[in-house]
Amino acid sequence: LQVWYDGADTSTYIPSATDEGGITQWTDKSNFAHNANPDGGATARPSYENTDTTDTNGYGYLEFDGNDVLSVNPFTQLQSQAGFTVFIVHKGTGGLTATNTDDLKVGIDSATSMTYGMNGYANTQSGLTDADQWMYTTLVFNAGNTILRLKGTEVANVTQGAATTNAGNTTFYIGYDGNSNFTGFIAEVILFNKALGSTEYANVENYLK
């Protein structure tokens, strides 16, 4: 486990979680302290939200306004990995995640279309999403093979690019996919620097669901 940003845990927000309050850090709950900070100063700060939590079991989350981006740098564990797994809980449109070399790319192009990719490749899947509803997305990279899963169901499986993540990876972005910023809500982000097996990623997806 390399990263665990848990929107339900108010102790992970700096400053302390206040509704509509901008944050300066989303603290990583893994053992590696990959804390996420605004990428661009005060104008890039997402805000903590807990006004409308009907669909999140009462738990808070972060709001991104289309200018907000969080980044983790340095993040050397992203480099030259044969496997990586990313989980995101989100609602909205725009870029969700990417590295500085466009690895681990996940974005919501529109209310019905997603982009995902590795190693600079970008694939589009249409007819998948409803940007007005909460979703959990999984990206599994395994030695050049990339699987995209949406709400616990595999929707794409492609082979593309190199067999490992890029050796030049230094930064991981939340709220940006290398092309566009995110407008909406992100409640949780989890990363493993391995390709989880089907039982393993199903367990995480069940937890997120």
XYZ file of C-alpha atoms in Angstrom:
209
model
C 0.000 0.000 0.000
C 1.630 3.230 -1.214
C -1.174 5.750 -0.763
C -4.438 5.951 1.141
C -6.277 9.268 1.107
C -9.426 8.698 3.122
C -12.027 11.430 2.840
C -14.028 9.931 5.694
C -11.149 10.441 8.150
C -11.267 14.106 9.137
C -7.882 13.820 10.861
C -6.220 13.540 7.421
C -7.039 17.132 6.461
C -4.751 20.087 7.177
C -5.971 22.493 8.396
C -8.690 20.726 10.358
C -11.785 19.728 8.422
C -14.235 22.638 8.207
C -17.095 22.635 5.731
C -16.169 24.716 2.642
C -12.666 25.197 4.048
C -9.683 24.904 1.689
C -7.004 22.390 2.639
C -3.224 22.610 2.416
C -2.632 18.870 2.801
C -4.426 15.539 2.406
C -2.444 13.251 4.666
C -1.520 9.772 3.459
C -2.576 6.946 5.811
C -0.080 4.441 4.374
C 3.348 3.909 5.930
C 5.076 6.038 3.283
C 3.790 9.550 4.067
C 3.002 10.404 0.453
C 1.079 13.458 1.572
C -0.768 15.382 -1.171
C -0.462 19.167 -1.323
C -1.921 21.859 -3.598
C -0.005 22.103 -6.882
C -0.101 25.825 -7.506
C -0.499 27.518 -4.128
C -3.644 28.898 -2.524
C -5.656 28.951 -5.752
C -5.182 25.197 -6.201
C -6.678 24.144 -2.865
C -9.691 21.814 -2.925
C -12.192 22.314 -0.107
C -13.565 19.893 2.454
C -17.306 19.271 2.123
C -19.768 17.666 4.528
C -23.009 19.532 3.799
C -24.492 16.926 1.455
C -23.365 13.451 2.477
C -26.572 11.551 1.689
C -24.808 9.377 -0.892
C -21.567 8.952 1.080
C -22.939 7.380 4.269
C -22.442 10.638 6.133
C -18.736 10.898 5.283
C -17.066 14.041 3.967
C -15.003 14.464 0.807
C -13.060 17.053 -1.198
C -14.520 19.425 -3.789
C -12.386 20.369 -6.827
C -13.476 23.508 -8.705
C -11.667 22.978 -12.014
C -8.532 24.808 -10.864
C -7.643 22.680 -7.846
C -4.870 20.092 -8.165
C -3.107 18.041 -5.487
C 0.308 16.517 -6.115
C 2.754 14.164 -4.422
C 6.432 14.834 -5.128
C 8.835 13.086 -4.751
C 7.190 9.712 -5.338
C 10.025 7.420 -6.451
C 7.938 4.267 -5.893
C 6.121 5.168 -9.129
C 9.238 4.407 -11.160
C 9.890 1.241 -13.216
C 7.158 -0.836 -11.585
C 5.837 -3.951 -13.332
C 2.492 -3.473 -11.629
C 0.371 -0.710 -10.119
C -3.255 -0.478 -8.982
C -5.232 2.738 -8.494
C -8.666 3.134 -6.880
C -10.647 6.398 -6.938
C -14.071 7.345 -5.565
C -15.418 10.330 -7.489
C -18.327 12.341 -8.843
C -17.899 14.929 -11.609
C -15.956 15.472 -14.841
C -12.351 16.119 -15.847
C -8.993 14.632 -14.996
C -8.752 12.415 -11.915
C -5.206 11.032 -11.754
C -1.930 10.886 -13.673
C 1.821 10.985 -13.153
C 4.122 13.588 -14.661
C 4.745 11.177 -17.598
C 1.052 10.383 -18.128
C 1.154 7.001 -16.397
C -1.881 5.924 -14.337
C -4.108 8.290 -16.288
C -7.825 8.310 -15.437
C -10.280 11.013 -16.484
C -13.979 11.608 -17.023
C -14.337 13.244 -20.447
C -18.082 13.802 -20.202
C -21.139 12.398 -18.469
C -20.757 9.202 -20.514
C -17.087 8.885 -21.506
C -13.839 7.985 -19.694
C -10.169 8.261 -20.669
C -7.506 5.981 -19.223
C -3.968 5.033 -20.138
C -0.319 4.342 -19.400
C 3.018 5.457 -20.838
C 1.509 8.358 -22.735
C -1.225 6.226 -24.321
C -4.803 7.430 -23.913
C -7.809 5.196 -24.544
C -11.425 6.314 -24.477
C -14.384 4.254 -23.342
C -17.844 5.658 -23.997
C -21.215 4.808 -22.530
C -19.770 4.077 -19.113
C -20.302 6.847 -16.631
C -22.855 9.152 -15.129
C -21.000 12.185 -13.867
C -23.935 13.121 -11.626
C -23.515 9.977 -9.521
C -20.785 8.723 -7.190
C -18.600 6.044 -8.775
C -15.555 4.005 -7.841
C -13.000 3.347 -10.560
C -10.117 0.866 -10.602
C -7.066 0.930 -12.894
C -4.832 -2.173 -12.848
C -1.516 -2.055 -14.709
C 0.241 -5.409 -15.085
C 3.421 -5.630 -17.195
C 2.010 -3.661 -20.116
C -1.590 -4.778 -19.751
C -4.090 -2.214 -18.449
C -7.508 -3.036 -17.029
C -10.182 -0.433 -16.327
C -12.972 -1.323 -13.917
C -16.010 0.790 -13.068
C -18.148 0.095 -9.998
C -16.724 -3.422 -9.686
C -17.115 -4.408 -13.360
C -14.346 -4.695 -15.964
C -15.076 -2.344 -18.870
C -11.758 -2.321 -20.759
C -8.628 -4.448 -21.086
C -5.795 -3.366 -23.405
C -2.078 -3.940 -23.962
C -0.128 -0.752 -24.578
C 3.335 0.747 -24.209
C 6.104 -0.449 -21.932
C 6.079 -3.387 -19.545
C 6.820 -1.138 -16.560
C 5.818 2.283 -15.360
C 8.009 5.124 -16.595
C 11.436 5.477 -14.954
C 10.935 9.257 -15.050
C 7.913 9.289 -12.774
C 8.403 11.683 -9.873
C 4.949 13.190 -9.290
C 1.419 11.886 -8.829
C -1.518 14.232 -9.449
C -5.040 14.142 -8.031
C -7.583 16.268 -9.865
C -5.556 16.330 -13.099
C -4.937 13.697 -15.793
C -2.267 15.409 -17.870
C -4.835 17.185 -20.029
C -7.632 18.610 -17.920
C -8.486 19.479 -14.337
C -11.319 17.909 -12.378
C -14.575 19.619 -11.438
C -16.507 17.699 -8.817
C -15.851 15.588 -5.746
C -13.222 13.016 -4.742
C -13.767 10.971 -1.588
C -10.972 8.409 -1.560
C -7.779 7.453 -3.435
C -5.814 4.228 -2.857
C -2.623 3.090 -4.647
C -0.638 -0.146 -4.548
C 2.705 -0.532 -6.356
C 1.711 -3.973 -7.601
C -0.973 -5.398 -9.845
C -3.555 -6.684 -7.402
C -5.155 -10.018 -8.177
C -8.881 -10.378 -8.762
C -9.685 -11.308 -5.148
C -7.535 -8.471 -3.834
C -9.016 -5.704 -5.955
C -12.526 -7.043 -5.389
C -11.954 -6.745 -1.637
C -10.928 -3.090 -1.987
C -13.853 -2.369 -4.313
C -16.284 -3.936 -1.844
C -14.896 -1.691 0.870
C -15.245 1.411 -1.327
C -18.757 0.426 -2.406
